[in-house]
Coordinates of C-alpha atoms and ligand atoms in Angstrom, one line a residue:
X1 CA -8.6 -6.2 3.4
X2 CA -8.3 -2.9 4.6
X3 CA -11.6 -0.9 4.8
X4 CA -11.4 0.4 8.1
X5 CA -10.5 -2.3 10.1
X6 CA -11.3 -1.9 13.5
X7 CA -8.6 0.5 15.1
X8 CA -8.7 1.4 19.3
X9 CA -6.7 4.0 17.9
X10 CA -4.0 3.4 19.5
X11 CA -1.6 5.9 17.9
X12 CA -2.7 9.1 15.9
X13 CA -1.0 10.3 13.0
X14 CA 1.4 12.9 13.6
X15 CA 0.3 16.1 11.2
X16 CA 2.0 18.8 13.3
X17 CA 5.5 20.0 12.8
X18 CA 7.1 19.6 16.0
X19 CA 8.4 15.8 15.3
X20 CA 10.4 16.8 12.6
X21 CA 13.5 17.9 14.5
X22 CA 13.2 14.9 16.0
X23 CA 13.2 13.3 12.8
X24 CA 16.1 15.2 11.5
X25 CA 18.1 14.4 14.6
X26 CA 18.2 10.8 13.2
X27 CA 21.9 10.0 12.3
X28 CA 22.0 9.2 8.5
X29 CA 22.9 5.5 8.1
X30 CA 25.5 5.0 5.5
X31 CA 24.6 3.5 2.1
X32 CA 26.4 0.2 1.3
X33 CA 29.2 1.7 -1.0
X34 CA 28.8 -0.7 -3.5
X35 CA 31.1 0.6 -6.8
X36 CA 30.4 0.1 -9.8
X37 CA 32.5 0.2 -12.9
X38 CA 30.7 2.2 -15.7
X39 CA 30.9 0.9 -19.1
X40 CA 32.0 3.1 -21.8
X41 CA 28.8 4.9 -23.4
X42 CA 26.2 4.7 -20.5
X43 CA 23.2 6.7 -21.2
X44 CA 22.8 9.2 -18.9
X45 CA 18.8 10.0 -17.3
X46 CA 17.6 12.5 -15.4
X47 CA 15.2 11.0 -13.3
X48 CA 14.9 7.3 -13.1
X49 CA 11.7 5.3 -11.1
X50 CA 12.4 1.7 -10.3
X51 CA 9.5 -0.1 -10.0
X52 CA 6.0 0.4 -11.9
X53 CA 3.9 -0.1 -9.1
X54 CA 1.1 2.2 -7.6
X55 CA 3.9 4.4 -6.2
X56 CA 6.3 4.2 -9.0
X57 CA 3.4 5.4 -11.9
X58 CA 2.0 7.3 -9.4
X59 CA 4.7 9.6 -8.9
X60 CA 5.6 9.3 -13.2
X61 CA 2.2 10.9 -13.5
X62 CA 3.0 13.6 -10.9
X63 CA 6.5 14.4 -12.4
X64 CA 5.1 14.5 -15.7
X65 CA 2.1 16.9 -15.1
X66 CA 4.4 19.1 -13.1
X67 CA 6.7 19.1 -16.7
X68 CA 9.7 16.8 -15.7
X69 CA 10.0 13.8 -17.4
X70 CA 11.0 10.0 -15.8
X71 CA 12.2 7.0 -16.9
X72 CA 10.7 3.9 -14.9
X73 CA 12.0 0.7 -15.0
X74 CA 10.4 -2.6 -14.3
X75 CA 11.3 -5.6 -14.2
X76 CA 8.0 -7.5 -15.4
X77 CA 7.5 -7.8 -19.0
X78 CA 4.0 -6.4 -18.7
X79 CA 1.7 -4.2 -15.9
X80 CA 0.6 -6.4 -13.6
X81 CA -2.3 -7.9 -15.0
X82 CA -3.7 -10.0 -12.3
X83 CA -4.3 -9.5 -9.1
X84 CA -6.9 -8.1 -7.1
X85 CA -8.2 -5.1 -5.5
X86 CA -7.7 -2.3 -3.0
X87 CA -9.6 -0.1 -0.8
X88 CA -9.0 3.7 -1.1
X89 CA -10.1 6.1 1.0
X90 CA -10.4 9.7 0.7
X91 CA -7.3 10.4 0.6
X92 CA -6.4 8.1 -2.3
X93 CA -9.3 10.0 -4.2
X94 CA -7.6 13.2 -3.5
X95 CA -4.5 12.3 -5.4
X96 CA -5.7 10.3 -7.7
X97 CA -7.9 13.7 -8.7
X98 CA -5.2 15.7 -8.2
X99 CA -3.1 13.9 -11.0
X100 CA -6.7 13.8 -12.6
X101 CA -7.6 10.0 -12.8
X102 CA -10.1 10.7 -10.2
X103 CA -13.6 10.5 -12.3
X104 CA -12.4 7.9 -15.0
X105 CA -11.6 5.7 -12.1
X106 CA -15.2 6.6 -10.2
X107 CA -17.5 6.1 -12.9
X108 CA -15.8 1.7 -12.8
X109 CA -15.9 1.2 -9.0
X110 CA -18.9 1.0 -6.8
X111 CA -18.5 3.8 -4.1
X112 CA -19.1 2.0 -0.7
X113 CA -21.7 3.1 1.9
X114 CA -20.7 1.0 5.4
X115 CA -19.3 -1.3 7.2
X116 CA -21.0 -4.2 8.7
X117 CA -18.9 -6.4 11.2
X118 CA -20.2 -10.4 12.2
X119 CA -19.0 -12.4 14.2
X120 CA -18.3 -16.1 12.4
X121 CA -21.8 -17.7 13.7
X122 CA -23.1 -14.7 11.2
X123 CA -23.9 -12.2 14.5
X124 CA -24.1 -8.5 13.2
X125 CA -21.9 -7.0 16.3
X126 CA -21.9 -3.5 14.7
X127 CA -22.3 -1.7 11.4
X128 CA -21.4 2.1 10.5
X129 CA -22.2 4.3 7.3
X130 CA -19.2 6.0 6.1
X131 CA -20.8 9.5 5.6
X132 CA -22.9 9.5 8.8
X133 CA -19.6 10.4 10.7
X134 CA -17.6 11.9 7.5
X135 CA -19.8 13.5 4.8
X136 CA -16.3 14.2 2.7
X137 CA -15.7 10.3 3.3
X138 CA -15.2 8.1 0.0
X139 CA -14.6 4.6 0.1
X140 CA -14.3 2.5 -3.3
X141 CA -12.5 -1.2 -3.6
X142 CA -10.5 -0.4 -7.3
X143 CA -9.3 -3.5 -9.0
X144 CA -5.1 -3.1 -8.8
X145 CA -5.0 -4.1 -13.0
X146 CA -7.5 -0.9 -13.7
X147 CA -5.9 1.5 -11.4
X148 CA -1.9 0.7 -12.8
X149 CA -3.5 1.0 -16.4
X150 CA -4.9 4.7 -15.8
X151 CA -1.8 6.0 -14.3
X152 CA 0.6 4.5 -17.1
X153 CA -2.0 5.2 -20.1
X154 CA -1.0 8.9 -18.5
X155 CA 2.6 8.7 -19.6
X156 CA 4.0 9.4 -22.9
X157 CA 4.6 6.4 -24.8
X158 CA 8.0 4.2 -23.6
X159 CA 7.9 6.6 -20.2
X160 CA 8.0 2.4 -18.8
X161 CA 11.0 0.5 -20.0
X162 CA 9.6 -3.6 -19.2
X163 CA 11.6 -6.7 -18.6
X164 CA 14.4 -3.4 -16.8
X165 CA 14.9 -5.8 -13.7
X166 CA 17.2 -3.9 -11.1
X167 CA 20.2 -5.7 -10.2
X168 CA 22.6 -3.4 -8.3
X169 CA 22.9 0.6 -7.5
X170 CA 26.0 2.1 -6.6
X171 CA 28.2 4.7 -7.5
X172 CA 31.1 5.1 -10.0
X173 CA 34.6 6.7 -8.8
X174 CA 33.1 10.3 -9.7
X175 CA 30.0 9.6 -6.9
X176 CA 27.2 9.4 -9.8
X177 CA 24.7 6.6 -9.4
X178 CA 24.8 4.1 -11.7
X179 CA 22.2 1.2 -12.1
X180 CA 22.9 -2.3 -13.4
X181 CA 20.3 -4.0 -14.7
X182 CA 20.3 -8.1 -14.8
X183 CA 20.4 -7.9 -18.8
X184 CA 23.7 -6.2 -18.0
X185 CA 23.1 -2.5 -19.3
X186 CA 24.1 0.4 -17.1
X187 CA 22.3 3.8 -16.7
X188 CA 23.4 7.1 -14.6
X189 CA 20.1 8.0 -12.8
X190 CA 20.8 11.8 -11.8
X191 CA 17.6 11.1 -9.3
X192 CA 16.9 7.6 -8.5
X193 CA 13.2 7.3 -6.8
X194 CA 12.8 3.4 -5.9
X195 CA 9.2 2.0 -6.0
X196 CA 10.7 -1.3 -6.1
X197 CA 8.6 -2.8 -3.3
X198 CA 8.7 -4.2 -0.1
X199 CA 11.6 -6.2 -1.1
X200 CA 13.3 -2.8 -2.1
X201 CA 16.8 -3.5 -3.4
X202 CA 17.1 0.3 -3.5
X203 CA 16.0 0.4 0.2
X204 CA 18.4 -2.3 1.4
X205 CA 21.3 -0.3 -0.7
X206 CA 20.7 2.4 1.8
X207 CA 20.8 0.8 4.6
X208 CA 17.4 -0.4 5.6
X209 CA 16.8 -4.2 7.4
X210 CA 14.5 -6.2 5.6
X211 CA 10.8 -5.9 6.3
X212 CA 9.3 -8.4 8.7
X213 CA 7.1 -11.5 9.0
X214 CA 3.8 -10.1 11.3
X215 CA 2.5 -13.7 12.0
X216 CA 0.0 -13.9 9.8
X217 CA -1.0 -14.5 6.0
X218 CA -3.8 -13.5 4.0
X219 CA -5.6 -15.1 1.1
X220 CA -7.0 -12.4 -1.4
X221 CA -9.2 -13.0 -4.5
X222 CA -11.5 -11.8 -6.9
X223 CA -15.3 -13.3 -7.3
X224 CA -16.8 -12.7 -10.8
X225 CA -20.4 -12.4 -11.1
X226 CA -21.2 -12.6 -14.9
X227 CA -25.1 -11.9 -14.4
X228 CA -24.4 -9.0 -11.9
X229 CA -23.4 -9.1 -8.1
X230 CA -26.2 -9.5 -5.4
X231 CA -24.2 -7.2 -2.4
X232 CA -25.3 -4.1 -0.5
X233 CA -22.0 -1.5 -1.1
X234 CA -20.8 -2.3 2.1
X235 CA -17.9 -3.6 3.7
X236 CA -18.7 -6.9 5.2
X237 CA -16.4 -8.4 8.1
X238 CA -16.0 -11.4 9.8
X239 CA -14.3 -11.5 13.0
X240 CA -13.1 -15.5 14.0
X241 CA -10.1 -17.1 16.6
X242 CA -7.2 -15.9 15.1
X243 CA -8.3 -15.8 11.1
X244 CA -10.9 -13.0 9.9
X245 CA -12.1 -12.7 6.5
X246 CA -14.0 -10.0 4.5
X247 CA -16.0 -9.0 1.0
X248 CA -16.7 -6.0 -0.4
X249 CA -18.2 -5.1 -3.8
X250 CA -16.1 -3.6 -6.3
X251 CA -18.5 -3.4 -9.5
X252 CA -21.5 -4.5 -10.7
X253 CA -19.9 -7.7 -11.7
X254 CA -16.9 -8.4 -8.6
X255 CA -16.6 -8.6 -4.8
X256 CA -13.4 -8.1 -3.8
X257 CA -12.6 -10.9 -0.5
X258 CA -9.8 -11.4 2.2
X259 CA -9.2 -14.1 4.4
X260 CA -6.5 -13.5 7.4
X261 CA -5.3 -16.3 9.3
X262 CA -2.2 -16.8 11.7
X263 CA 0.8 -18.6 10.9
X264 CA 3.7 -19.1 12.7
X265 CA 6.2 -18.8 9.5
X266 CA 4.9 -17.4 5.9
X267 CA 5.3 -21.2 4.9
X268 CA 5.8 -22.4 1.3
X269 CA 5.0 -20.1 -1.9
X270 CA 1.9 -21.8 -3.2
X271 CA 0.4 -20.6 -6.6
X272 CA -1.9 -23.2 -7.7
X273 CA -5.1 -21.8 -7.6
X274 CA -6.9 -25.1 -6.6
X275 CA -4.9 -25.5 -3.8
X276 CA -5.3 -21.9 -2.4
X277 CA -9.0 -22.1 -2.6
X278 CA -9.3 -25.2 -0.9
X279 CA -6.8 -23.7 1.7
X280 CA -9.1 -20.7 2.1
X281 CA -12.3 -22.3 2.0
X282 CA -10.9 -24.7 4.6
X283 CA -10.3 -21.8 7.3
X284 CA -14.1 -20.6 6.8
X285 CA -15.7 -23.8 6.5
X286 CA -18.8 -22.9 8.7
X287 CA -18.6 -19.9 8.2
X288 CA -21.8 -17.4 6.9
X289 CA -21.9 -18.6 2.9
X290 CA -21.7 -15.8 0.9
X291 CA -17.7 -15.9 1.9
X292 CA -17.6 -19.6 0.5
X293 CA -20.0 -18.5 -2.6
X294 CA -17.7 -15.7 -3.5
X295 CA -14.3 -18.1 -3.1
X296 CA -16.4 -20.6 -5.4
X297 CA -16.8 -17.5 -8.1
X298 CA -13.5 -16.6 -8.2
X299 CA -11.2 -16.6 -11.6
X300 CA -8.2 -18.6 -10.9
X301 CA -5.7 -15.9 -11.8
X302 CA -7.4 -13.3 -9.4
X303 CA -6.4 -15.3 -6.0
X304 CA -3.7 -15.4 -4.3
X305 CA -1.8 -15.7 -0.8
X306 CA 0.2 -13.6 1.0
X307 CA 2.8 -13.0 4.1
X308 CA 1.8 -9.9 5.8
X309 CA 5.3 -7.7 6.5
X310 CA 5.8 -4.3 7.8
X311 CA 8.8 -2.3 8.6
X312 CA 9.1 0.4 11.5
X313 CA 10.7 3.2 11.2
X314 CA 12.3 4.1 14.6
X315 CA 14.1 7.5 14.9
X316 CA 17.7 7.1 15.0
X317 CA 17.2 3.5 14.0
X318 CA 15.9 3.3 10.5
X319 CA 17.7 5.9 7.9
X320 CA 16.1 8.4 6.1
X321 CA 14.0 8.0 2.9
X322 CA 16.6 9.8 1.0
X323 CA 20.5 9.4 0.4
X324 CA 21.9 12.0 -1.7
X325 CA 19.9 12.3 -5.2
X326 CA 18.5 8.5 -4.3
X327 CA 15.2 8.6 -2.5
X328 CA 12.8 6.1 -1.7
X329 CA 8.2 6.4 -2.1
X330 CA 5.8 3.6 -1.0
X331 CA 6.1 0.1 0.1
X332 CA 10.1 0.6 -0.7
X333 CA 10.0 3.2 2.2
X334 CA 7.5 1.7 4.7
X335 CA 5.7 -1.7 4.2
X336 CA 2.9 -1.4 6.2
X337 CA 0.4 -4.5 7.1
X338 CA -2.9 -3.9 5.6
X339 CA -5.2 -3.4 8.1
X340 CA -6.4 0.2 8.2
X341 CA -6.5 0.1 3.6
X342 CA -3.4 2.5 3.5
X343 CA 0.1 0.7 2.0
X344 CA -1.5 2.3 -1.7
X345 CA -3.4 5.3 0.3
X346 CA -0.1 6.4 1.4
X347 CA 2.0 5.0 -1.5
X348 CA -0.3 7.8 -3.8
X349 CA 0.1 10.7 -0.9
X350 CA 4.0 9.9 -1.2
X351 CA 4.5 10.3 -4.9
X352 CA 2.7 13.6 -4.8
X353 CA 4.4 14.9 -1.9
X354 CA 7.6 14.1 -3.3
X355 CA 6.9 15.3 -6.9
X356 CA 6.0 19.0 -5.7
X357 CA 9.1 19.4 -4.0
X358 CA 11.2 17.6 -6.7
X359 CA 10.0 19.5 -9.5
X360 CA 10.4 22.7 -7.6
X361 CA 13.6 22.2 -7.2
X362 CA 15.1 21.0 -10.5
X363 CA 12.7 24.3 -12.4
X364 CA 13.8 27.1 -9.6
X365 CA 17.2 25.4 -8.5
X366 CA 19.0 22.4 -9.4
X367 CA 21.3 22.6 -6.6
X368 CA 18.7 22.1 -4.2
X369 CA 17.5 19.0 -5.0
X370 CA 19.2 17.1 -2.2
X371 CA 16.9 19.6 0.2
X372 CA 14.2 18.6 -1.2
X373 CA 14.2 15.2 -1.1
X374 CA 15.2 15.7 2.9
X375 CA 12.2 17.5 3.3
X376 CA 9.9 15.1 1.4
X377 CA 11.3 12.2 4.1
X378 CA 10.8 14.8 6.9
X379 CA 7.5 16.0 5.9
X380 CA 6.1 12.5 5.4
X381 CA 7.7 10.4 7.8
X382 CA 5.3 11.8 10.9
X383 CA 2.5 10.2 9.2
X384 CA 3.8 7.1 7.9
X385 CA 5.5 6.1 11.1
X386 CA 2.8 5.7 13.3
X387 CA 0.1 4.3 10.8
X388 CA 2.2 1.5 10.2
X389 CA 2.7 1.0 13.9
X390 CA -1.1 1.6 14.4
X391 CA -2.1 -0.9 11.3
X392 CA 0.2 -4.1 12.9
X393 CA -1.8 -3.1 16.6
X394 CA -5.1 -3.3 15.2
X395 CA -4.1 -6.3 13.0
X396 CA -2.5 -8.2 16.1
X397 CA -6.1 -7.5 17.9
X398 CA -8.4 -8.6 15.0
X399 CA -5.9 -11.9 15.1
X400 CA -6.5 -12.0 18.7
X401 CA -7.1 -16.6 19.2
X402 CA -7.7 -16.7 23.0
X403 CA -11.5 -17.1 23.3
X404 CA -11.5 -14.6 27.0
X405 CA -10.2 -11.9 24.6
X406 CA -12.0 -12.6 21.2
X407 CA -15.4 -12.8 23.1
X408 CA -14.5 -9.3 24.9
X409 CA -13.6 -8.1 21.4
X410 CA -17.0 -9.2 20.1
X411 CA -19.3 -8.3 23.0
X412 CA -18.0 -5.0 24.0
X413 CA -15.3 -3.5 21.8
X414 CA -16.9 -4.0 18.5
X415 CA -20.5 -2.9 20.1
X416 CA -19.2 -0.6 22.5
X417 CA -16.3 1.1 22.2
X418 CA -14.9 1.4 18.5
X419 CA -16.3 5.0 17.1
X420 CA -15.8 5.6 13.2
X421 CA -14.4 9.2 13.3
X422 CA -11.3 8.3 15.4
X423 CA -10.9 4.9 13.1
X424 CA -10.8 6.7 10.1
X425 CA -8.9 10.1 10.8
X426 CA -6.1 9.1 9.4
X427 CA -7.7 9.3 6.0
X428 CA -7.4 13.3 5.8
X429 CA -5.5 14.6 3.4
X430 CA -5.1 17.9 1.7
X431 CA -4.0 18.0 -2.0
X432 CA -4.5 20.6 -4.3
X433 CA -4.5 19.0 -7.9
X434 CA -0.8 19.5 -9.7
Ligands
FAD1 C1 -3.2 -8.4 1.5 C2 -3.0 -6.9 1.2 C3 -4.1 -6.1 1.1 C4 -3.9 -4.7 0.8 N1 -5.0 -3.9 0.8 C5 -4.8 -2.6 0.6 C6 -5.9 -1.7 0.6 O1 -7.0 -2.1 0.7 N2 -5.7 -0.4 0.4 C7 -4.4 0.2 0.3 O2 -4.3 1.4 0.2 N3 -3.3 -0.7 0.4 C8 -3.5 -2.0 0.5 N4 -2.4 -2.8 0.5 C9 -1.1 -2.3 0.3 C10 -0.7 -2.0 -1.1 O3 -0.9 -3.2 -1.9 C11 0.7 -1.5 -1.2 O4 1.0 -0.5 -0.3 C12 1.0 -0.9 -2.6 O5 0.8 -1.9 -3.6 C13 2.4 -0.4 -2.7 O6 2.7 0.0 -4.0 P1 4.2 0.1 -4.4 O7 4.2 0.6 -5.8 O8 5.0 0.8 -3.4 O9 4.8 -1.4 -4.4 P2 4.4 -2.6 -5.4 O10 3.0 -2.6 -5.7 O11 5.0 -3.8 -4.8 O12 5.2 -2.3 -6.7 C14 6.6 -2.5 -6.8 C15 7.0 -2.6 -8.3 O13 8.4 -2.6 -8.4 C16 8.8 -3.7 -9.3 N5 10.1 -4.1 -8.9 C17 10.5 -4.7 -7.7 N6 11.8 -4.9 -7.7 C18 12.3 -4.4 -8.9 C19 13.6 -4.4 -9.5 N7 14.7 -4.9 -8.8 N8 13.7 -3.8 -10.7 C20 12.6 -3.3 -11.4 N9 11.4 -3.4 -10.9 C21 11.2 -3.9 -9.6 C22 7.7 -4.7 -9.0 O14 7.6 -5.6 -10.1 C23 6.4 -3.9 -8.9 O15 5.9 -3.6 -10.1 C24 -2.6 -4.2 0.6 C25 -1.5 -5.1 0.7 C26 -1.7 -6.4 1.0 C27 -0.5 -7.3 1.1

C-alpha cells in the first residue's frame, strides 16, 4: 500500500527541537524484572540485534560500516523469502545510499513517476507526478526478499545466527542482560537492539502494551508478468465504501497490489493461497480489471493477508525506546499502519540514527552509551509519533463506508483539496552516508 496515500495532513512531523523536553519529561516505565539464572559458560556479546528484519539488518549494516560488529538473531531458519513489496520514498533512498545499497537496489526497481487515484466505477478523480511538486522526490516499490538480501549480503559471514528464536530477556543478579533463546542457550547482550517486530517481546519486556487492531485488514500480493508488465510507473488507487485497493509496478516483470477492506476483528489466520485470492477478488469484483488481472497473475507464495496494527506513543504514557543498554528500532518501537509507505521508511531512518550515536559512544566513550541510546529515543520520537498518528487518520478516511462522506471524498477532497507537497513532507530526510 503506502505510496502516498491521501493525507489532509492532519498532523506534521515534528523536526524541531522544542518537543524533546517534553519527551524527556516522560516518566520511565519500569521493565518487567524478569531474572534469569545464567548458566555456567554463557558467551558473552557485545552488541546483539533480535530480529533480521529491514530494521534489524538495517542497523547490522550501519554498525558494521561505522566498525562495530553485531550479532543478530532470528528466529526463522532463513531470510524471509516470500513476501511482497514496499514503497520507499526518498528518505528510504537516502539511507539505503548512505549504508551504500542505494544503486544496486535502483538499477532492479522501476522508479515511479505518479499517482493516479479512481474511483471503483474506474473515474480518474485526480493524478499527480511525483517530481512536478519535489524534483529530489524518488519513489520505487522494492520487493521485501531483494531488499533483506542486499543488506545481509553486507555482513560478514555468520553476522545472522538463524533458527535464534527469542524467548525471554532479563537480567541476572549482577543487572547484565541475558537472552534465552527457545533452544535453551543463553547469551549476555552488553547492547541489546530489538527488531523483533510488531509483536516485540523485547518491547513488551519494557513495558510497552501490545499494538492494536485499526479495523481493518489488507490483502497484499505479487503479480508476475513472464513476458513483461504492461503499466505506466505510476501508482494506481482505487478508492471504494470502506475497502480500497492499489497496483504499482515494481519491475519489468511485477506489479506490486493492495487491497484494504474493514473488518470488525482481524478474523482467522488464513494461508491458503486459493482461498485468499478468492477473498480478494471477491471485495473488487466489479471493480476496473487490471486489479482482478494482476490477483489472477499472482505466485501463490507472494500473497498474503494482513491485520493492520499501530501503537501510539503518548508522552508520559508509552516508555522510552531505550532501558539501560536495551533499546528498541522499527516496528518493535512504533508499528505504524501503512498508509503514508513509512513502517520500513522509518524502520531504515531509525537504524541509522541509532548507529551514529551508538558507535560514537562505544569508540570515544563506553560509559556513555546509556546517553546515547536516550538521545536516539529523544531525537526520533518527534517524528515517529505523529506519522503514526497521521498514517491511522488518513487510513480511517480512505476506509471511510458512509456514501454522504465517501462521495465528498471523491468529488471534492481528492479533486480539490489534497495538494502533493504537504502529503509527502514527511519524506525529508537528511543523511550523510556513514
Ligand atoms: C500491508 C503493509 C504494507 C506496508 N507497506 C509499506 C510500504 O509501502 N513502505 C514502507 O516503508 N513500509 C511499509 N510497511 C511497513 C513495513 O513492512 C514495516 O514497517 C517493516 O517491515 C518493519 O521492519 P522491522 O524490521 O521493524 O520488522 P519486521 O519486518 O517484522 O522484522 C522483524 C524480524 O524479527 C524477527 N523476530 C520476531 N520475533 C523474534 C524473536 N522472538 N526472536 C528472534 N527473531 C524474532 C522476525 O522473524 C522478523 O524477521 C507495510 C506494512 C504492512 C503491514
Amino acid at each position: 500500500m503506502s505510496a502516498a496515500s491521501l493525507s489532509l495532513v492532519f498532523l506534521k512531523p515534528i523536526h524541531s527541537q522544542k518537543h524533546q523536553s517534553w519527551f524527556q519529561a516522560r516518566p520511565r516505565t519500569k521493565n518487567t524484572p524478569i531474572f534469569i539464572k545464567a548458566q555456567s559458560g554463557v558467551k558473552n556479546e557485545d552488541v546483539v540485534i533480535v530480529g533480521a528484519g529491514i530494521a534489524g539488518l538495517a542497523t547490522a549494516v550501519s554498525l558494521h560500516r561505522l566498525g562495530i560488529p553485531s550479532l543478530v538473531l532470528e528466529q526463522a531458519e532463513s531470510l524471509r523469502t516470500g513476501g511482497t513489496s514496499l514503497t520507499l520514498f526518498k528518505n528510504g533512498w537516502r539511507v539505503l545510499d548512505a549504508i551504500g545499497v542505494g544503486n544496486d537496489l535502483r538499477t532492479q526497481f522501476t522508479e515511479i513517476q505518479g499517482m493516479a487515484i479512481k474511483s471503483e466505477e474506474g473515474r480518474e478523480l485526480r493524478s499527480f507526478k511525483f517530481k512536478d511538486e519535489d524534483e529530489s522526490q524518488e519513489v520505487r516499490a522494492v520487493e521485501r526478499r531483494i531488499l533483506l538480501e542486499t543488506l545481509a549480503n553486507q555482513l560478514p559471514p555468520d553476522a545472522v545466527r538463524f533458527s535464534s528464536k527469542l524467548k525471554k530477556i532479563g537480567k541476572n543478579e549482577s543487572g547484565e542482560t541475558i537472552l534465552e533463546l527457545v533452544d535453551g542457550s543463553q547469551l549476555f547482550g552488553k547492547i541489546v537492539i530489538g527488531c523483533d517486530g510488531i509483536r516485540s517481546l523485547i518491547a513488551k519486556w519494557m513495558g510497552f502494551t501490545d499494538s492494536r487492531y485499526v479495523g481493518h485488514c489488507a490483502f497484499r500480493g505479487l503479480g508476475f508478468y513472464p513476458e513483461g508488465q504492461p503499466f505506466e510507473p505510476k501508482v494506481n488507487y482505487i478508492y471504494g465504501r470502506g475497502v480500497r485497493a492499489g497496483y504499482v509496478p515494481v519491475s519489468s516483470t511485477k506489479v506490486y497490489w493492495f487491497i484494504c477492506f474493514n473488518s470488525p476483528s482481524p478474523g482467522p489466520k488464513v494461508t491458503d493461497p486459493t482461498v485468499l485470492k478468492k477473498q480478494a477478488k471477491d471485495l473488487v469484483r466489479n471493480w476496473p480489471s487490471d486489479l482482478l488481472n494482476i490477483i489472477d497473475l499472482t505466485p501463490d507464495d507472494t500473497i498474503i493477508r494482513t491485520p493492520l496494527v499501530d501503537r501510539w506513543l503518548w508522552p508520559a504514557a508509552s516508555p522510552p525506546a531505550s532501558a539501560g543498554r536495551v533499546v528498541l528500532v522499527g516496528d518493535a518501537w512504533h508499528p505504524m499502519t501503512p498508509n503514508l509507505g513509512q513502517g520500513a521508511c522509518c524502520a531504515l531512518e531509525d537504524a541509522v540514527v541509532l548507529s551514529r550515536k551508538l558507535a560514537n559512544a562505544i569508540k570515544s566513550e563506553p560509559g556513555t552509551v546509556e546517553t546515547a541510546l536516550n538521545s536516539y529515543g529523544n531525537e526520533r520520537w518527534p517524528r515517529i509519533f505523529p506519522l503514526t498518528i497521521r498514517a491511522n487518520l488518513v487510513g480511517s478516511m480512505l476506509q471511510w463506508e458512509n456514501p454522504a462522506l465517501c462521495s465528498v471524498r471523491n468529488n471534492i477532497v481528492i479533486p480539490k483539496l489534497v495538494r502533493l507537497g504537504p502529503l509527502l513532507e514527511h519524506t525529508n530526510f537528511d543523511c550523510e552516508p556513514l
